[in-house]
Short mmCIF file of C-alpha atoms in Angstrom, two decimals:
data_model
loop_
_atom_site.label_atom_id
_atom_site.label_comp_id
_atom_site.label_asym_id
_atom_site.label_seq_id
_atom_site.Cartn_x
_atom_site.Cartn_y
_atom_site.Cartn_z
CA UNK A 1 79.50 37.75 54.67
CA UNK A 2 77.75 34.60 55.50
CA UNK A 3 74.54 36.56 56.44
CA UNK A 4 74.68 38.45 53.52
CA UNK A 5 75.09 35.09 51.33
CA UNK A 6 72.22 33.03 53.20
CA UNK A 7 69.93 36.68 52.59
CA UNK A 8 70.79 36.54 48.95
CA UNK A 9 69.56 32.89 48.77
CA UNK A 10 66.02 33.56 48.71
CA UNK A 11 66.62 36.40 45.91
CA UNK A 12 68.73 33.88 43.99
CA UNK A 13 65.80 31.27 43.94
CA UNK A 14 63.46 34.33 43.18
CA UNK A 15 65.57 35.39 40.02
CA UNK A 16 66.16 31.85 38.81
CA UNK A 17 62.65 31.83 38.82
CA UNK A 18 62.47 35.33 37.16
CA UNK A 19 65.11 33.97 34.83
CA UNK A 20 63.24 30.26 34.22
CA UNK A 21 60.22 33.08 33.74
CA UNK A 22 61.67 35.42 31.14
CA UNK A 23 63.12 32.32 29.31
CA UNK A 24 59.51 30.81 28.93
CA UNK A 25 58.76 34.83 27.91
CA UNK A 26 61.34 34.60 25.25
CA UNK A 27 60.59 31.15 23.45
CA UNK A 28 56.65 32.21 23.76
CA UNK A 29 57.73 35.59 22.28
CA UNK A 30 59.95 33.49 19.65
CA UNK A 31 56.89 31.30 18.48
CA UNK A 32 54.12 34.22 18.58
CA UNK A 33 54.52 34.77 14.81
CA UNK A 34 54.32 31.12 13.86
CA UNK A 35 51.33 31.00 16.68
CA UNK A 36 49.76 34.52 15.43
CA UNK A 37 50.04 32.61 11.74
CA UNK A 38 48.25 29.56 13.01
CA UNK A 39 45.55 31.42 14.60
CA UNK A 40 44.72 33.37 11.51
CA UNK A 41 44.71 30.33 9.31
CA UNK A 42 42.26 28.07 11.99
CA UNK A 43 40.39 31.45 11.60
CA UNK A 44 40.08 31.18 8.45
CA UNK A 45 39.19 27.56 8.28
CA UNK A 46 36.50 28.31 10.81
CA UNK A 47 34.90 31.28 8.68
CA UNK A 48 35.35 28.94 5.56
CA UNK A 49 33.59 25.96 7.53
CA UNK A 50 30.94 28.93 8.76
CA UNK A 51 30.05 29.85 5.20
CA UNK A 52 29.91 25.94 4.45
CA UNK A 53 27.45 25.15 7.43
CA UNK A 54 25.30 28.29 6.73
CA UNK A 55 25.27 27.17 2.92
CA UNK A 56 24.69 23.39 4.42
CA UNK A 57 21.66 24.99 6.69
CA UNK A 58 20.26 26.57 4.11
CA UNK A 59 20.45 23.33 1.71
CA UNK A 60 19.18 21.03 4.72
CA UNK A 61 16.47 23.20 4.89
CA UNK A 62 15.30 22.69 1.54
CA UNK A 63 15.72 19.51 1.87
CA UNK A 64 13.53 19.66 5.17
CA UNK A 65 10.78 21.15 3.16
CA UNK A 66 10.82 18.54 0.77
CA UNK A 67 10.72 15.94 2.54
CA UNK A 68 7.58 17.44 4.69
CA UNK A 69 5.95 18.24 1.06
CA UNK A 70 6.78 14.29 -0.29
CA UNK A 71 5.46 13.25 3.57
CA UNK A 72 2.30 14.96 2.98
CA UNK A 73 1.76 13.11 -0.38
CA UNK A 74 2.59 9.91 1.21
CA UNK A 75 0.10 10.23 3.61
CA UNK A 76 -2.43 11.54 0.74
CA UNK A 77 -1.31 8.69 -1.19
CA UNK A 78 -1.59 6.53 1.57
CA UNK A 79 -5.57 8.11 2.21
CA UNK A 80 -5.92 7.23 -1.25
CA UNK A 81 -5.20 3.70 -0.99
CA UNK A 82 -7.25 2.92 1.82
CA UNK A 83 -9.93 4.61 0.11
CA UNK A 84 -9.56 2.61 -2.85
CA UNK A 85 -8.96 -0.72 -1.02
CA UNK A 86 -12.52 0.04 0.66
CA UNK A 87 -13.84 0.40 -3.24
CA UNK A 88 -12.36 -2.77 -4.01
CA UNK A 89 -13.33 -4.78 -1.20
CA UNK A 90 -17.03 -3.04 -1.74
CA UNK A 91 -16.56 -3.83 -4.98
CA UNK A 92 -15.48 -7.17 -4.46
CA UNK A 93 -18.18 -8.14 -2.51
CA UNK A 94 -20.76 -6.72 -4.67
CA UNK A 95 -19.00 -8.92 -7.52
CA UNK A 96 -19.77 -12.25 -5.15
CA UNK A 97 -22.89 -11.00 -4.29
CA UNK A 98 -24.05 -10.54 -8.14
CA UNK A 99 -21.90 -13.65 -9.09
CA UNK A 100 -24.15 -15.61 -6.85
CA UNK A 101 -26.97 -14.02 -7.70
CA UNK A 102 -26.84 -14.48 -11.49
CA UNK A 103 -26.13 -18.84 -10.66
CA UNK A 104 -28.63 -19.08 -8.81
CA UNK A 105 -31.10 -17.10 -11.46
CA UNK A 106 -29.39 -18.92 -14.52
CA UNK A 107 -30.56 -22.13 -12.20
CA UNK A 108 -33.80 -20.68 -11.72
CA UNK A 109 -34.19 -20.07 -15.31
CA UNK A 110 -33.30 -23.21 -16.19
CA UNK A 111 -35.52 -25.51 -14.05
CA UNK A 112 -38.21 -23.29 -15.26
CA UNK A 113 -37.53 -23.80 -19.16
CA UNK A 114 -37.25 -27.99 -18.12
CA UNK A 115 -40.58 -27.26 -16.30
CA UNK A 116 -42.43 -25.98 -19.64
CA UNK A 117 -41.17 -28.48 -21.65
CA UNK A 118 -43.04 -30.97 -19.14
CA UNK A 119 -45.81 -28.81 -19.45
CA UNK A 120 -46.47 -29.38 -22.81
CA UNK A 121 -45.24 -33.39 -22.41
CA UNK A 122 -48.01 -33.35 -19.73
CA UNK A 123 -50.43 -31.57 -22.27
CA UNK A 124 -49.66 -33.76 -24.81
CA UNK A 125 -50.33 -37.26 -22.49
CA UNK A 126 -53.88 -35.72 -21.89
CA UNK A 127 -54.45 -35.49 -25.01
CA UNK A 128 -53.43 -38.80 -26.36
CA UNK A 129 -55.11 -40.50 -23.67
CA UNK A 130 -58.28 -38.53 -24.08
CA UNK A 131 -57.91 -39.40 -27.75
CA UNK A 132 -56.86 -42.99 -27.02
CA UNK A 133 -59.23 -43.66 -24.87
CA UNK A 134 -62.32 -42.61 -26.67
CA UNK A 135 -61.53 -44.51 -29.25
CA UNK A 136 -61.26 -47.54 -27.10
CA UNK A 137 -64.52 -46.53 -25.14
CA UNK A 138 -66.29 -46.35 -28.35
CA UNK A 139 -65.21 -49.70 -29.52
CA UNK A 140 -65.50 -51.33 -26.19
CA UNK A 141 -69.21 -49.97 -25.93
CA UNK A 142 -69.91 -51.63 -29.61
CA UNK A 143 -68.88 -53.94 -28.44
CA UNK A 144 -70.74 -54.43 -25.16
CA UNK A 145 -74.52 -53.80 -27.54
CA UNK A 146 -73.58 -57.26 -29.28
CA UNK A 147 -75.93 -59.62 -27.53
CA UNK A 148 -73.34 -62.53 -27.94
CA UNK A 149 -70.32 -61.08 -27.26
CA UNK A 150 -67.24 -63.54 -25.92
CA UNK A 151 -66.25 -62.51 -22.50
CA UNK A 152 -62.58 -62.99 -23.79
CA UNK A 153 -63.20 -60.33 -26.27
CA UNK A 154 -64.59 -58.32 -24.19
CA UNK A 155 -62.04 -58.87 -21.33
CA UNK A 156 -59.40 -58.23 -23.91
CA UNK A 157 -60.78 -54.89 -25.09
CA UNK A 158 -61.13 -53.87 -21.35
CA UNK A 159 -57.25 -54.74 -21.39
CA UNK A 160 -56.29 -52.62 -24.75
CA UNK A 161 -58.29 -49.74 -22.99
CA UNK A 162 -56.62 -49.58 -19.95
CA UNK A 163 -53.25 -50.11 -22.02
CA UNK A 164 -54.48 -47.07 -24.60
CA UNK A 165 -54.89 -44.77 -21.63
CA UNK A 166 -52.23 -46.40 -19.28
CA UNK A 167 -49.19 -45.11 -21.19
CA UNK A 168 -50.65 -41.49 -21.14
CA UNK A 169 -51.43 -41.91 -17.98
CA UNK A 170 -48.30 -42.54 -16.62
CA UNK A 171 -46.39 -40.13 -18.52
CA UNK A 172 -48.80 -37.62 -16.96
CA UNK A 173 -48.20 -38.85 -13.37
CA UNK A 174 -44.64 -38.55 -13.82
CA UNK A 175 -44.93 -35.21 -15.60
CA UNK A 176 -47.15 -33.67 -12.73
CA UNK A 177 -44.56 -35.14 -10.56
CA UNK A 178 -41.73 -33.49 -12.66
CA UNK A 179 -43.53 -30.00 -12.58
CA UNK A 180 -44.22 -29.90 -9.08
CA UNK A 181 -40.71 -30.28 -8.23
CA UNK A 182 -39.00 -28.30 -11.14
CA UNK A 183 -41.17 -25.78 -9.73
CA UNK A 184 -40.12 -26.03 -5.92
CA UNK A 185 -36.75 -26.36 -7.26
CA UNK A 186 -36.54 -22.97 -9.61
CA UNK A 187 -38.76 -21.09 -6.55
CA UNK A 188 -36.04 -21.54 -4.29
CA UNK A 189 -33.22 -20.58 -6.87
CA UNK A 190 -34.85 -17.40 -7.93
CA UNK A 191 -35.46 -16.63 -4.01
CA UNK A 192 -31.97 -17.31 -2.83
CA UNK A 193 -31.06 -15.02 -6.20
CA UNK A 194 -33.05 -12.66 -4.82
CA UNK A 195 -31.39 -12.66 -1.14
CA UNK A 196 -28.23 -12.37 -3.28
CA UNK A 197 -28.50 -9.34 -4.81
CA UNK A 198 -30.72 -7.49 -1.83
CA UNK A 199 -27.73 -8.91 1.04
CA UNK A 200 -25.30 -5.78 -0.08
CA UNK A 201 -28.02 -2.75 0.24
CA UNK A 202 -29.09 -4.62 3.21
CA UNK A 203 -25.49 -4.49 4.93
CA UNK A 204 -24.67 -1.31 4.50
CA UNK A 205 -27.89 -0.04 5.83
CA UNK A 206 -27.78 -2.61 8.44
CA UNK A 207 -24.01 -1.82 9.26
CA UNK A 208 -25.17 1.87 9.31
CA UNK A 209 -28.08 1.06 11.55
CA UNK A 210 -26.43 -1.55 14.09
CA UNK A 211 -23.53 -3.88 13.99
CA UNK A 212 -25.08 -6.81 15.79
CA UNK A 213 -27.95 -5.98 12.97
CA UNK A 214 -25.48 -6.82 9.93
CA UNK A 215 -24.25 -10.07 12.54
CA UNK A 216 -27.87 -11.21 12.27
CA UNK A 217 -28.27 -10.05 8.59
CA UNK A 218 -25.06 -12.27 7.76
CA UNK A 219 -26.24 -15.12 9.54
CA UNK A 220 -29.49 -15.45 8.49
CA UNK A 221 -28.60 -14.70 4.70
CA UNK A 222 -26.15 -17.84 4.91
CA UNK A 223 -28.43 -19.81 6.58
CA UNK A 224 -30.80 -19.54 3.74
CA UNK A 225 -28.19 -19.63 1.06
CA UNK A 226 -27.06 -23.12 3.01
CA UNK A 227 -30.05 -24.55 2.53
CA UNK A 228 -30.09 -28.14 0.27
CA UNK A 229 -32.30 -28.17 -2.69
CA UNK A 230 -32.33 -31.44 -2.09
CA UNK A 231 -34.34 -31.20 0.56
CA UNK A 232 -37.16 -30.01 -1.95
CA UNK A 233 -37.28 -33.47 -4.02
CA UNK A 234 -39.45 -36.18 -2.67
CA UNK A 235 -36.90 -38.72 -1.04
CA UNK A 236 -39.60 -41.76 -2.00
CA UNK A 237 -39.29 -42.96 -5.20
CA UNK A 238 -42.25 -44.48 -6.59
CA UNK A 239 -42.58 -46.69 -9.78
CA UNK A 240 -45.75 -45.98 -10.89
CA UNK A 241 -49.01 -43.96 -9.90
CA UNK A 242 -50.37 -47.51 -8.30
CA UNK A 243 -47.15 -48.14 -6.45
CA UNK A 244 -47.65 -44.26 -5.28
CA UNK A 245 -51.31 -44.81 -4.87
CA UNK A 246 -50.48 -47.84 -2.45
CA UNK A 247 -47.36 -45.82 -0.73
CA UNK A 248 -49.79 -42.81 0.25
CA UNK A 249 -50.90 -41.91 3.84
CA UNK A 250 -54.52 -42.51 3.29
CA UNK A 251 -54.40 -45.87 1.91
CA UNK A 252 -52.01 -47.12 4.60
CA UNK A 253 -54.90 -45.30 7.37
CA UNK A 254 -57.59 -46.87 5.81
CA UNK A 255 -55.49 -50.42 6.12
CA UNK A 256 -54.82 -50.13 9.42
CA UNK A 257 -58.06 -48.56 10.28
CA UNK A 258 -60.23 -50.67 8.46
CA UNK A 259 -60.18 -54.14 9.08
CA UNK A 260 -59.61 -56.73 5.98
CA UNK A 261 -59.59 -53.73 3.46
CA UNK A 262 -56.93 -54.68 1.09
CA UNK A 263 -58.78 -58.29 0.78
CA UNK A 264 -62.00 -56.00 0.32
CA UNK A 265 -60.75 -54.12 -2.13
CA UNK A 266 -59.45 -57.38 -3.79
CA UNK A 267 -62.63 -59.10 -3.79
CA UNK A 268 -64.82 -56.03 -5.29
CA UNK A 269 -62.10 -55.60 -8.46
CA UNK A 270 -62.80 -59.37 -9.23
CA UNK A 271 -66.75 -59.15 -8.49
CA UNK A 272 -67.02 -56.08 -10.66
CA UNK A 273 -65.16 -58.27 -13.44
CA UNK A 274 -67.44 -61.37 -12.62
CA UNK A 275 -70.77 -58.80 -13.17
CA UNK A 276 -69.24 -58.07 -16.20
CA UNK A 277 -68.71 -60.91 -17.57
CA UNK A 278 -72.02 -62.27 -16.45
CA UNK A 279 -73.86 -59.60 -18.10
CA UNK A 280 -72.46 -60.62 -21.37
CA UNK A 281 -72.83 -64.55 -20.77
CA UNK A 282 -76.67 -64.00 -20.26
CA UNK A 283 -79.10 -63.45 -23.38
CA UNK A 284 -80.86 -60.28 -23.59
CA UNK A 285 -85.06 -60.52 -23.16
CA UNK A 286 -85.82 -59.98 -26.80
CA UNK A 287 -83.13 -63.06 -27.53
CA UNK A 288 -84.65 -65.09 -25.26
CA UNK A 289 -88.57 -64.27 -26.84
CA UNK A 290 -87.11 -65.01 -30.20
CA UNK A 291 -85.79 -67.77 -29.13
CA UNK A 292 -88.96 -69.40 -27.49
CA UNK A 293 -90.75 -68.12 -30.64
CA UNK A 294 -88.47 -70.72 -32.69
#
């Protein structure tokens, strides 16, 4: 009896296993419906979510080719802008270049009117000195066939000619002064207008050509356009065509070469104004006959 119970030990593990088994059979079988129903529904949620995702696919797609098509005209757009930036800053430097251009012309232009108008100033000295100073030659040679003239008269008409003619004379050394620099002056104004408008052709062709070229271009262009007018006008400023005369490079040689010759020069103004004056102190032949004759 004992064998037969410790030999049905092993089979009454293996059925409480069978049992535990068919138990675990039966509350699986009991919740298949409920399981079955939750399958079917997750199914359907899955074909639902299917038919969203393929409607979704096709949508993102769309939306994939639209944003490719608005990325292409960004990037055209963005061609476009460079392009146009390039216009502008062509443009733009064109505008400086024919800005510059037209001051520097309008200077020009300018200078060159002012010159004219000294022109005819100068014209009109010449001819009231030439007119002047006839007269004054006329009247001073009268003067000089009087056989008894006054050297004080005579010394003062010398003095009202030179003061006829001075005047004119003056205004005609500062008027060829004027001219000569007015003309410098509007010169280098209408070439430095000139560089102005030429320095764009040149840079493109030079920037075409060789980049160390439009370097060179550049910096000789600006080197010219630096340059002073100032540097045009005579830094000595002279009071009159004496002081000038005085001032200038030969008369300062010829005092340092030449020994004594300011005195020299001194001493033949006052011996030509002592002949002078002789001249008219002493009678004339035919006075002096007459005279004996009395």
């Amino acid at each position: 009896m004992e064998a037969r119970l410790k030999g049905l030990t092993p089979k009454a593990e293996s059925v409480e296993l069978m049992v535990e088994r068919i138990e675990q059979a039966y509350n699986a079988a009991d919740q298949l419906p409920t399981d079955l129903e939750a399958l079917a529904e997750a199914r359907q949620t899955i074909a639902d979510l299917a038919r969203d995702a393929t409607k979704d696919q096709a949508r993102v797609a769309g939306i994939r080719e639209n944003a490719d098509e608005i990325d292409e005209k960004l990037k055209k757009s963005s061609d476009d802008a460079l392009d146009v930036l390039r216009r502008c800053e062509t443009a733009y430097s064109a505008a400086t270049s024919v800005g510059l251009a037209a001051a520097f012309n309008e200077r020009s232009v300018s200078l060159a009117k002012s010159m004219w108008i000294w022109v005819v100033g100068l014209i009109g000295a010449l001819a009231a000195g030439s007119f002047f100073g006839a007269g004054q030659l006329h009247r001073l040679s009268e003067l000089l066939k009087i056989p008894n003239a006054s050297t004080s008269v005579v010394v003062l008409n010398m003095l009202l000619s030179l003061l006829s003619v001075g005047a004119p004379i003056w205004f005609s050394w500062l008027a060829t002064k004027q001219i000569g620099q007015r003309f410098r002056l509007a010169e280098d104004y209408a070439f430095k207008a000139s560089i102005s408008r030429a320095y764009e052709g040149f840079r493109r062709e030079a920037a075409r050509v060789d980049k160390d070229l439009e370097a060179r271009l550049l910096a000789s262009a600006l080197t010219r356009l630096d340059e002073l007018p100032i540097r045009l006008v005579e830094t000595d400023s002279h009071g009159s065509p004496w002081h000038e005369l005085a001032s200038s490079n030969v008369v300062q040689q010829a005092i340092k070469v030449v020994p004594g010759f300011a005195s020299q020069v001194h001493d033949l103004a006052i011996k030509a104004v002592n002949t002078i004056a002789e001249k008219r102190l002493r009678p004339s032949a035919p006075q002096v006959a007459a005279n004996e004759a009395e």
